[in-house]
């Protein structure tokens, strides 16, 4: 399994003190007073603007991210999660309502618009059986995103995404690494 490596910097443009990790970090303030830029040397990560993997999320892979505001963060980066590489099939069941209610559909590939493909107006809960996925608030993989790993997600509101709609989903494939 390939391990990721990410370096966080206190200031924009990779300035100030830095913190390097290959693991999840639920609270960056343990290492840096603030985090306004990062550099991914390998692997893929989700960065969050609240501690404990909450709030706005942004997917980062190998590259440089000189300004947290360009990532859609309302505040500085507060936590990060390493996304392990997945080989094999991808399976996720999406539900129109919370608690696995309403219309449901099983997915095994990317979907750029659940309204067009499944005639679903919303996705409020899901069960990820295989693989790692990104869900987007707008069709065609645009807008705010949320990282989903294998597990049951009864309510996106409980994850700090209240009032959020998800309209497109994408698999995190080997090509992301």
PDB file of C-alpha atoms in Angstrom:
ATOM      1  CA  UNK A   1       0.000   0.000   0.000  1.00  0.00           C
ATOM      2  CA  UNK A   2       1.336   3.419  -0.951  1.00  0.00           C
ATOM      3  CA  UNK A   3       1.498   5.889   1.924  1.00  0.00           C
ATOM      4  CA  UNK A   4       0.735   9.520   1.326  1.00  0.00           C
ATOM      5  CA  UNK A   5       2.764  12.457   2.531  1.00  0.00           C
ATOM      6  CA  UNK A   6       1.484  15.995   3.062  1.00  0.00           C
ATOM      7  CA  UNK A   7       3.178  19.100   4.464  1.00  0.00           C
ATOM      8  CA  UNK A   8       1.106  21.880   6.017  1.00  0.00           C
ATOM      9  CA  UNK A   9       2.310  25.477   6.402  1.00  0.00           C
ATOM     10  CA  UNK A  10       1.069  28.180   8.759  1.00  0.00           C
ATOM     11  CA  UNK A  11       0.936  30.872   6.095  1.00  0.00           C
ATOM     12  CA  UNK A  12      -0.078  31.151   2.452  1.00  0.00           C
ATOM     13  CA  UNK A  13       2.517  30.324  -0.203  1.00  0.00           C
ATOM     14  CA  UNK A  14       4.252  27.688   1.956  1.00  0.00           C
ATOM     15  CA  UNK A  15       5.586  30.181   4.479  1.00  0.00           C
ATOM     16  CA  UNK A  16       5.973  29.918   8.253  1.00  0.00           C
ATOM     17  CA  UNK A  17       6.255  26.847  10.437  1.00  0.00           C
ATOM     18  CA  UNK A  18       5.395  23.500   8.856  1.00  0.00           C
ATOM     19  CA  UNK A  19       4.018  20.120   9.898  1.00  0.00           C
ATOM     20  CA  UNK A  20       4.482  16.923   7.872  1.00  0.00           C
ATOM     21  CA  UNK A  21       2.310  13.804   8.157  1.00  0.00           C
ATOM     22  CA  UNK A  22       1.288  10.592   6.422  1.00  0.00           C
ATOM     23  CA  UNK A  23      -1.633   9.968   8.787  1.00  0.00           C
ATOM     24  CA  UNK A  24      -5.007  11.350   9.734  1.00  0.00           C
ATOM     25  CA  UNK A  25      -4.909  14.437  11.947  1.00  0.00           C
ATOM     26  CA  UNK A  26      -8.135  15.372  13.749  1.00  0.00           C
ATOM     27  CA  UNK A  27      -6.838  18.694  15.101  1.00  0.00           C
ATOM     28  CA  UNK A  28      -4.041  20.660  13.413  1.00  0.00           C
ATOM     29  CA  UNK A  29      -3.848  23.172  16.249  1.00  0.00           C
ATOM     30  CA  UNK A  30      -1.839  20.552  18.145  1.00  0.00           C
ATOM     31  CA  UNK A  31       0.976  21.226  15.640  1.00  0.00           C
ATOM     32  CA  UNK A  32       0.324  24.630  14.029  1.00  0.00           C
ATOM     33  CA  UNK A  33      -1.589  27.674  15.274  1.00  0.00           C
ATOM     34  CA  UNK A  34      -3.109  28.027  11.794  1.00  0.00           C
ATOM     35  CA  UNK A  35      -2.721  26.369   8.405  1.00  0.00           C
ATOM     36  CA  UNK A  36      -3.107  28.353   5.207  1.00  0.00           C
ATOM     37  CA  UNK A  37      -1.280  26.241   2.586  1.00  0.00           C
ATOM     38  CA  UNK A  38      -0.141  22.689   1.933  1.00  0.00           C
ATOM     39  CA  UNK A  39       1.969  20.596  -0.397  1.00  0.00           C
ATOM     40  CA  UNK A  40       1.071  16.977  -1.183  1.00  0.00           C
ATOM     41  CA  UNK A  41       4.182  14.980  -2.035  1.00  0.00           C
ATOM     42  CA  UNK A  42       2.348  11.681  -2.529  1.00  0.00           C
ATOM     43  CA  UNK A  43      -1.062  10.129  -2.064  1.00  0.00           C
ATOM     44  CA  UNK A  44      -4.470  11.731  -1.639  1.00  0.00           C
ATOM     45  CA  UNK A  45      -5.995  13.534   1.337  1.00  0.00           C
ATOM     46  CA  UNK A  46      -9.159  15.326   2.363  1.00  0.00           C
ATOM     47  CA  UNK A  47      -8.582  18.580   4.226  1.00  0.00           C
ATOM     48  CA  UNK A  48     -11.285  20.142   6.419  1.00  0.00           C
ATOM     49  CA  UNK A  49     -11.838  23.646   7.790  1.00  0.00           C
ATOM     50  CA  UNK A  50     -13.032  22.327  11.165  1.00  0.00           C
ATOM     51  CA  UNK A  51     -11.420  19.888  13.553  1.00  0.00           C
ATOM     52  CA  UNK A  52     -12.577  16.265  13.799  1.00  0.00           C
ATOM     53  CA  UNK A  53     -13.054  16.021  10.006  1.00  0.00           C
ATOM     54  CA  UNK A  54     -16.026  18.388   9.938  1.00  0.00           C
ATOM     55  CA  UNK A  55     -17.029  21.422   7.910  1.00  0.00           C
ATOM     56  CA  UNK A  56     -16.003  22.244   4.362  1.00  0.00           C
ATOM     57  CA  UNK A  57     -13.881  19.536   2.737  1.00  0.00           C
ATOM     58  CA  UNK A  58     -11.449  19.641  -0.136  1.00  0.00           C
ATOM     59  CA  UNK A  59      -9.769  16.769  -1.991  1.00  0.00           C
ATOM     60  CA  UNK A  60      -6.026  17.213  -2.517  1.00  0.00           C
ATOM     61  CA  UNK A  61      -3.560  15.014  -4.390  1.00  0.00           C
ATOM     62  CA  UNK A  62       0.058  15.414  -5.451  1.00  0.00           C
ATOM     63  CA  UNK A  63       0.615  19.118  -5.985  1.00  0.00           C
ATOM     64  CA  UNK A  64       0.822  22.515  -4.319  1.00  0.00           C
ATOM     65  CA  UNK A  65      -2.057  24.386  -2.703  1.00  0.00           C
ATOM     66  CA  UNK A  66      -0.771  27.868  -1.896  1.00  0.00           C
ATOM     67  CA  UNK A  67      -3.957  29.422  -0.477  1.00  0.00           C
ATOM     68  CA  UNK A  68      -6.669  27.728   1.596  1.00  0.00           C
ATOM     69  CA  UNK A  69      -9.302  30.232   0.369  1.00  0.00           C
ATOM     70  CA  UNK A  70      -8.959  28.952  -3.210  1.00  0.00           C
ATOM     71  CA  UNK A  71      -9.979  25.528  -1.880  1.00  0.00           C
ATOM     72  CA  UNK A  72     -13.321  26.849  -0.635  1.00  0.00           C
ATOM     73  CA  UNK A  73     -12.285  26.855   3.002  1.00  0.00           C
ATOM     74  CA  UNK A  74     -14.041  29.422   5.171  1.00  0.00           C
ATOM     75  CA  UNK A  75     -11.270  29.278   7.744  1.00  0.00           C
ATOM     76  CA  UNK A  76      -7.831  27.704   7.787  1.00  0.00           C
ATOM     77  CA  UNK A  77      -7.286  23.946   7.454  1.00  0.00           C
ATOM     78  CA  UNK A  78      -8.060  22.337  10.829  1.00  0.00           C
ATOM     79  CA  UNK A  79      -7.918  18.577  10.123  1.00  0.00           C
ATOM     80  CA  UNK A  80      -6.967  16.098   7.412  1.00  0.00           C
ATOM     81  CA  UNK A  81      -7.654  12.495   6.496  1.00  0.00           C
ATOM     82  CA  UNK A  82      -5.359  10.296   4.407  1.00  0.00           C
ATOM     83  CA  UNK A  83      -7.269   8.414   1.692  1.00  0.00           C
ATOM     84  CA  UNK A  84      -5.907   4.900   1.268  1.00  0.00           C
ATOM     85  CA  UNK A  85      -5.519   3.530  -2.245  1.00  0.00           C
ATOM     86  CA  UNK A  86      -8.305   1.125  -3.158  1.00  0.00           C
ATOM     87  CA  UNK A  87      -7.978  -1.639  -5.719  1.00  0.00           C
ATOM     88  CA  UNK A  88     -11.026  -3.635  -6.628  1.00  0.00           C
ATOM     89  CA  UNK A  89     -14.653  -2.897  -7.259  1.00  0.00           C
ATOM     90  CA  UNK A  90     -16.595   0.156  -6.151  1.00  0.00           C
ATOM     91  CA  UNK A  91     -20.128  -0.114  -4.730  1.00  0.00           C
ATOM     92  CA  UNK A  92     -22.330   2.435  -3.018  1.00  0.00           C
ATOM     93  CA  UNK A  93     -26.077   2.545  -2.415  1.00  0.00           C
ATOM     94  CA  UNK A  94     -27.551   6.051  -2.302  1.00  0.00           C
ATOM     95  CA  UNK A  95     -30.869   6.983  -0.688  1.00  0.00           C
ATOM     96  CA  UNK A  96     -33.139   9.919  -1.306  1.00  0.00           C
ATOM     97  CA  UNK A  97     -33.894  10.465   2.416  1.00  0.00           C
ATOM     98  CA  UNK A  98     -32.096  10.211   5.737  1.00  0.00           C
ATOM     99  CA  UNK A  99     -31.969   6.844   7.528  1.00  0.00           C
ATOM    100  CA  UNK A 100     -31.876   4.944   4.224  1.00  0.00           C
ATOM    101  CA  UNK A 101     -35.387   6.040   3.296  1.00  0.00           C
ATOM    102  CA  UNK A 102     -37.086   6.799   0.008  1.00  0.00           C
ATOM    103  CA  UNK A 103     -35.874   5.841  -3.428  1.00  0.00           C
ATOM    104  CA  UNK A 104     -32.520   4.045  -3.555  1.00  0.00           C
ATOM    105  CA  UNK A 105     -30.020   3.098  -6.241  1.00  0.00           C
ATOM    106  CA  UNK A 106     -26.827   1.093  -6.237  1.00  0.00           C
ATOM    107  CA  UNK A 107     -23.834   2.596  -8.005  1.00  0.00           C
ATOM    108  CA  UNK A 108     -20.621   1.006  -9.224  1.00  0.00           C
ATOM    109  CA  UNK A 109     -19.256   3.872 -11.311  1.00  0.00           C
ATOM    110  CA  UNK A 110     -19.178   7.670 -11.429  1.00  0.00           C
ATOM    111  CA  UNK A 111     -22.459   9.555 -11.762  1.00  0.00           C
ATOM    112  CA  UNK A 112     -22.343  13.147 -12.976  1.00  0.00           C
ATOM    113  CA  UNK A 113     -26.031  13.813 -12.245  1.00  0.00           C
ATOM    114  CA  UNK A 114     -28.329  11.670 -10.060  1.00  0.00           C
ATOM    115  CA  UNK A 115     -31.373  13.616 -11.292  1.00  0.00           C
ATOM    116  CA  UNK A 116     -30.723  12.625 -14.908  1.00  0.00           C
ATOM    117  CA  UNK A 117     -29.559   9.063 -14.283  1.00  0.00           C
ATOM    118  CA  UNK A 118     -31.833   7.926 -11.458  1.00  0.00           C
ATOM    119  CA  UNK A 119     -34.601  10.560 -11.364  1.00  0.00           C
ATOM    120  CA  UNK A 120     -33.578  11.312  -7.784  1.00  0.00           C
ATOM    121  CA  UNK A 121     -33.877  14.909  -6.626  1.00  0.00           C
ATOM    122  CA  UNK A 122     -31.619  14.463  -3.612  1.00  0.00           C
ATOM    123  CA  UNK A 123     -29.285  12.113  -1.736  1.00  0.00           C
ATOM    124  CA  UNK A 124     -29.514  12.316   2.068  1.00  0.00           C
ATOM    125  CA  UNK A 125     -27.908   9.020   3.155  1.00  0.00           C
ATOM    126  CA  UNK A 126     -25.783   6.230   1.714  1.00  0.00           C
ATOM    127  CA  UNK A 127     -24.070   2.931   2.362  1.00  0.00           C
ATOM    128  CA  UNK A 128     -20.578   2.600   0.891  1.00  0.00           C
ATOM    129  CA  UNK A 129     -19.833  -1.094   0.483  1.00  0.00           C
ATOM    130  CA  UNK A 130     -16.591  -0.893  -1.534  1.00  0.00           C
ATOM    131  CA  UNK A 131     -14.126   1.820  -2.448  1.00  0.00           C
ATOM    132  CA  UNK A 132     -13.691   5.480  -1.586  1.00  0.00           C
ATOM    133  CA  UNK A 133     -15.955   8.137  -3.113  1.00  0.00           C
ATOM    134  CA  UNK A 134     -16.358  11.894  -3.414  1.00  0.00           C
ATOM    135  CA  UNK A 135     -19.871  13.342  -3.369  1.00  0.00           C
ATOM    136  CA  UNK A 136     -20.530  16.810  -4.813  1.00  0.00           C
ATOM    137  CA  UNK A 137     -23.361  19.249  -4.113  1.00  0.00           C
ATOM    138  CA  UNK A 138     -23.889  20.066  -7.791  1.00  0.00           C
ATOM    139  CA  UNK A 139     -24.084  17.997 -10.964  1.00  0.00           C
ATOM    140  CA  UNK A 140     -20.898  17.449 -12.979  1.00  0.00           C
ATOM    141  CA  UNK A 141     -18.658  17.210  -9.891  1.00  0.00           C
ATOM    142  CA  UNK A 142     -18.911  20.853  -8.885  1.00  0.00           C
ATOM    143  CA  UNK A 143     -19.436  22.683  -5.611  1.00  0.00           C
ATOM    144  CA  UNK A 144     -18.785  21.517  -2.084  1.00  0.00           C
ATOM    145  CA  UNK A 145     -17.637  17.937  -1.682  1.00  0.00           C
ATOM    146  CA  UNK A 146     -17.717  15.198   0.914  1.00  0.00           C
ATOM    147  CA  UNK A 147     -15.428  12.175   1.260  1.00  0.00           C
ATOM    148  CA  UNK A 148     -17.121   8.801   1.799  1.00  0.00           C
ATOM    149  CA  UNK A 149     -15.239   5.671   2.835  1.00  0.00           C
ATOM    150  CA  UNK A 150     -16.769   2.240   3.466  1.00  0.00           C
ATOM    151  CA  UNK A 151     -19.528   2.474   6.053  1.00  0.00           C
ATOM    152  CA  UNK A 152     -23.132   3.485   6.655  1.00  0.00           C
ATOM    153  CA  UNK A 153     -24.048   7.166   6.601  1.00  0.00           C
ATOM    154  CA  UNK A 154     -27.591   7.584   7.962  1.00  0.00           C
ATOM    155  CA  UNK A 155     -27.568  11.382   7.973  1.00  0.00           C
ATOM    156  CA  UNK A 156     -25.243  13.843   6.286  1.00  0.00           C
ATOM    157  CA  UNK A 157     -26.509  16.468   8.767  1.00  0.00           C
ATOM    158  CA  UNK A 158     -24.776  14.545  11.570  1.00  0.00           C
ATOM    159  CA  UNK A 159     -21.518  15.001   9.665  1.00  0.00           C
ATOM    160  CA  UNK A 160     -21.784  18.790   9.703  1.00  0.00           C
ATOM    161  CA  UNK A 161     -23.439  18.956   6.271  1.00  0.00           C
ATOM    162  CA  UNK A 162     -26.959  20.051   7.250  1.00  0.00           C
ATOM    163  CA  UNK A 163     -29.021  21.368   4.383  1.00  0.00           C
ATOM    164  CA  UNK A 164     -26.459  20.027   1.933  1.00  0.00           C
ATOM    165  CA  UNK A 165     -27.633  18.284  -1.231  1.00  0.00           C
ATOM    166  CA  UNK A 166     -25.443  15.896  -3.163  1.00  0.00           C
ATOM    167  CA  UNK A 167     -26.090  15.584  -6.890  1.00  0.00           C
ATOM    168  CA  UNK A 168     -23.006  13.826  -8.319  1.00  0.00           C
ATOM    169  CA  UNK A 169     -20.592  11.139  -7.127  1.00  0.00           C
ATOM    170  CA  UNK A 170     -17.114  10.105  -8.252  1.00  0.00           C
ATOM    171  CA  UNK A 171     -14.879   7.162  -7.358  1.00  0.00           C
ATOM    172  CA  UNK A 172     -11.405   7.922  -6.030  1.00  0.00           C
ATOM    173  CA  UNK A 173      -9.403   5.810  -8.462  1.00  0.00           C
ATOM    174  CA  UNK A 174      -5.747   4.760  -8.689  1.00  0.00           C
ATOM    175  CA  UNK A 175      -5.239   7.553 -11.220  1.00  0.00           C
ATOM    176  CA  UNK A 176      -5.700  10.075  -8.388  1.00  0.00           C
ATOM    177  CA  UNK A 177      -2.443   8.973  -6.788  1.00  0.00           C
TER     178      UNK A 177
END
